[in-house]
């Protein structure tokens, strides 16, 4: 499952960077080894809004009762949005696999090969994936990602017959893009 998720995220990054866009942070909750779906963070404003928006990715995992979560983000993109120092390789796709008992940080550094530049100045690039460092059990996570990991395993208490369904609807209304797998679709 892990290799499939890594491959899918790398393909998404490659396609998005080729269009001149860095993909937003992504949460993939799993329940008993089954992927619930994909949740991309809502449009963010720089600063506190970005910190909160990324941490709120946890709501979908918490509502689903996830026992594992995978988060993916780009080092420079999250640091810039959250006004944090850049820690670790950049540019770099980061993925963390987390459970209640801990997490393992995986980093996939890349260099950018310029493909084209739009008249507005946007660059279209192709990632040239570099050798990945060894996975880091308990590796340091930037604050909003650490918060998302922590809150993913905190049960959501909603007085509603379908707390997962209502969480999905509320998050979509807030601008999160959610794509559920067939088993979890409403």
CSV table of C-alpha atoms in Angstrom, one decimal:
chain,number,residue,atom,x,y,z
A,1,UNK,CA,0.0,0.0,0.0
A,2,UNK,CA,2.8,2.4,1.0
A,3,UNK,CA,4.6,2.1,-2.3
A,4,UNK,CA,1.4,2.7,-4.2
A,5,UNK,CA,0.6,5.9,-2.2
A,6,UNK,CA,4.2,7.2,-2.7
A,7,UNK,CA,3.9,6.5,-6.5
A,8,UNK,CA,0.5,8.2,-6.7
A,9,UNK,CA,1.7,11.3,-4.9
A,10,UNK,CA,4.9,11.5,-6.9
A,11,UNK,CA,2.8,11.3,-10.1
A,12,UNK,CA,0.5,14.0,-8.9
A,13,UNK,CA,3.5,16.2,-8.0
A,14,UNK,CA,5.1,15.7,-11.4
A,15,UNK,CA,1.8,16.5,-13.2
A,16,UNK,CA,1.1,19.6,-11.1
A,17,UNK,CA,4.6,21.0,-11.3
A,18,UNK,CA,4.5,20.5,-15.0
A,19,UNK,CA,1.4,22.8,-15.0
A,20,UNK,CA,3.2,25.4,-12.8
A,21,UNK,CA,1.4,24.5,-9.6
A,22,UNK,CA,2.7,23.0,-6.3
A,23,UNK,CA,0.1,20.6,-5.0
A,24,UNK,CA,-1.5,21.6,-1.7
A,25,UNK,CA,-0.8,19.5,1.4
A,26,UNK,CA,-2.7,16.2,1.3
A,27,UNK,CA,-4.1,13.9,3.9
A,28,UNK,CA,-4.8,10.2,3.3
A,29,UNK,CA,-6.5,8.5,6.2
A,30,UNK,CA,-6.7,4.7,6.4
A,31,UNK,CA,-9.0,2.5,8.4
A,32,UNK,CA,-7.9,-1.1,8.9
A,33,UNK,CA,-5.5,-0.8,6.0
A,34,UNK,CA,-8.2,0.6,3.7
A,35,UNK,CA,-7.8,4.0,2.1
A,36,UNK,CA,-10.7,6.3,3.1
A,37,UNK,CA,-9.9,8.9,0.4
A,38,UNK,CA,-7.8,12.0,-0.3
A,39,UNK,CA,-8.2,15.4,1.2
A,40,UNK,CA,-6.4,18.5,-0.1
A,41,UNK,CA,-6.1,21.5,2.1
A,42,UNK,CA,-8.4,24.4,1.4
A,43,UNK,CA,-7.1,27.7,-0.2
A,44,UNK,CA,-5.0,29.3,2.5
A,45,UNK,CA,-3.9,32.8,3.5
A,46,UNK,CA,-0.3,33.2,4.6
A,47,UNK,CA,0.2,32.9,8.3
A,48,UNK,CA,-2.1,31.7,11.0
A,49,UNK,CA,-4.8,30.7,8.5
A,50,UNK,CA,-2.3,28.3,6.8
A,51,UNK,CA,-1.3,26.8,10.1
A,52,UNK,CA,-4.9,26.2,11.0
A,53,UNK,CA,-6.0,25.0,7.6
A,54,UNK,CA,-3.3,22.4,7.4
A,55,UNK,CA,-3.9,21.2,11.0
A,56,UNK,CA,-7.7,20.9,10.2
A,57,UNK,CA,-6.9,18.2,7.6
A,58,UNK,CA,-7.0,15.9,10.7
A,59,UNK,CA,-10.8,16.3,11.0
A,60,UNK,CA,-11.5,13.9,8.2
A,61,UNK,CA,-9.2,11.2,9.7
A,62,UNK,CA,-10.6,11.7,13.2
A,63,UNK,CA,-14.2,11.5,11.9
A,64,UNK,CA,-13.4,8.3,10.0
A,65,UNK,CA,-11.7,6.7,13.0
A,66,UNK,CA,-8.5,6.3,11.1
A,67,UNK,CA,-5.8,4.1,12.6
A,68,UNK,CA,-3.2,5.3,10.1
A,69,UNK,CA,-2.7,8.6,8.2
A,70,UNK,CA,-0.4,9.6,5.5
A,71,UNK,CA,0.3,13.3,4.9
A,72,UNK,CA,2.2,14.8,2.0
A,73,UNK,CA,3.5,18.3,1.6
A,74,UNK,CA,6.3,20.3,-0.1
A,75,UNK,CA,8.9,21.7,2.2
A,76,UNK,CA,9.2,25.2,0.7
A,77,UNK,CA,5.5,25.6,0.1
A,78,UNK,CA,4.4,24.9,3.6
A,79,UNK,CA,7.2,26.9,5.2
A,80,UNK,CA,6.3,29.9,3.0
A,81,UNK,CA,2.5,29.6,3.7
A,82,UNK,CA,3.0,29.2,7.4
A,83,UNK,CA,5.8,31.7,7.7
A,84,UNK,CA,8.2,29.1,9.1
A,85,UNK,CA,11.9,28.5,8.5
A,86,UNK,CA,12.7,25.9,5.9
A,87,UNK,CA,13.8,22.7,7.7
A,88,UNK,CA,15.3,19.9,5.7
A,89,UNK,CA,15.9,19.6,2.0
A,90,UNK,CA,14.1,21.9,-0.4
A,91,UNK,CA,12.6,21.5,-2.8
A,92,UNK,CA,11.3,18.2,-1.3
A,93,UNK,CA,8.2,16.2,-1.2
A,94,UNK,CA,7.6,15.0,2.3
A,95,UNK,CA,5.4,12.1,3.4
A,96,UNK,CA,4.7,11.0,6.9
A,97,UNK,CA,3.1,7.7,7.8
A,98,UNK,CA,1.6,8.0,11.3
A,99,UNK,CA,-0.3,5.9,13.8
A,100,UNK,CA,-1.3,6.6,17.4
A,101,UNK,CA,2.0,5.1,18.4
A,102,UNK,CA,4.3,7.3,16.3
A,103,UNK,CA,5.3,8.3,12.8
A,104,UNK,CA,8.0,7.8,10.2
A,105,UNK,CA,9.0,10.8,8.0
A,106,UNK,CA,10.0,10.0,4.4
A,107,UNK,CA,11.6,12.7,2.2
A,108,UNK,CA,11.8,12.7,-1.5
A,109,UNK,CA,14.1,15.6,-2.6
A,110,UNK,CA,14.2,16.8,-6.2
A,111,UNK,CA,15.7,19.4,-8.3
A,112,UNK,CA,13.6,21.4,-10.8
A,113,UNK,CA,14.1,21.3,-14.5
A,114,UNK,CA,12.5,24.3,-16.1
A,115,UNK,CA,10.1,23.4,-18.9
A,116,UNK,CA,8.6,26.8,-19.7
A,117,UNK,CA,7.6,30.1,-18.3
A,118,UNK,CA,4.3,31.8,-18.8
A,119,UNK,CA,3.9,35.5,-19.8
A,120,UNK,CA,2.8,36.1,-16.2
A,121,UNK,CA,6.1,34.6,-14.9
A,122,UNK,CA,4.8,31.2,-13.7
A,123,UNK,CA,7.3,28.5,-14.2
A,124,UNK,CA,6.4,25.0,-15.4
A,125,UNK,CA,9.0,22.5,-14.1
A,126,UNK,CA,9.7,18.8,-14.1
A,127,UNK,CA,11.0,17.3,-10.8
A,128,UNK,CA,14.3,15.3,-11.1
A,129,UNK,CA,13.9,13.0,-8.1
A,130,UNK,CA,17.1,12.7,-6.1
A,131,UNK,CA,18.1,9.8,-3.9
A,132,UNK,CA,15.9,9.7,-0.8
A,133,UNK,CA,17.5,9.8,2.6
A,134,UNK,CA,16.6,6.9,4.9
A,135,UNK,CA,13.1,7.0,6.5
A,136,UNK,CA,13.2,8.8,9.8
A,137,UNK,CA,11.2,7.2,12.7
A,138,UNK,CA,10.0,10.1,14.8
A,139,UNK,CA,11.5,12.6,12.4
A,140,UNK,CA,10.9,16.3,13.1
A,141,UNK,CA,7.6,17.6,11.6
A,142,UNK,CA,6.8,21.2,11.0
A,143,UNK,CA,4.1,22.4,13.5
A,144,UNK,CA,1.0,22.3,11.3
A,145,UNK,CA,1.8,18.8,10.1
A,146,UNK,CA,2.6,17.7,13.6
A,147,UNK,CA,-0.8,19.1,14.7
A,148,UNK,CA,-2.6,17.3,11.9
A,149,UNK,CA,-0.9,14.0,13.0
A,150,UNK,CA,-1.8,14.5,16.6
A,151,UNK,CA,-5.4,15.5,16.0
A,152,UNK,CA,-6.0,12.7,13.5
A,153,UNK,CA,-6.3,10.3,16.3
A,154,UNK,CA,-8.5,12.5,18.6
A,155,UNK,CA,-12.1,11.3,18.3
A,156,UNK,CA,-14.5,13.9,17.0
A,157,UNK,CA,-17.6,14.2,19.2
A,158,UNK,CA,-20.6,15.3,17.1
A,159,UNK,CA,-24.1,14.8,18.2
A,160,UNK,CA,-25.2,13.6,14.7
A,161,UNK,CA,-26.1,10.1,13.4
A,162,UNK,CA,-23.4,10.4,10.7
A,163,UNK,CA,-20.4,12.3,12.1
A,164,UNK,CA,-18.2,11.3,9.2
A,165,UNK,CA,-20.7,12.4,6.6
A,166,UNK,CA,-21.3,15.7,8.3
A,167,UNK,CA,-17.5,16.3,8.7
A,168,UNK,CA,-17.0,15.7,5.0
A,169,UNK,CA,-19.8,18.1,4.0
A,170,UNK,CA,-18.5,20.8,6.4
A,171,UNK,CA,-15.0,20.5,5.2
A,172,UNK,CA,-16.1,20.7,1.6
A,173,UNK,CA,-18.1,23.8,2.4
A,174,UNK,CA,-14.9,25.3,3.8
A,175,UNK,CA,-13.0,24.6,0.6
A,176,UNK,CA,-11.2,21.4,1.2
A,177,UNK,CA,-11.2,19.1,-1.8
A,178,UNK,CA,-12.2,15.6,-0.8
A,179,UNK,CA,-12.2,12.5,-2.9
A,180,UNK,CA,-13.5,9.4,-1.0
A,181,UNK,CA,-12.9,5.8,-2.0
A,182,UNK,CA,-16.0,3.8,-2.9
A,183,UNK,CA,-16.2,2.1,0.4
A,184,UNK,CA,-16.4,5.5,2.2
A,185,UNK,CA,-18.4,7.5,-0.3
A,186,UNK,CA,-21.7,8.8,1.0
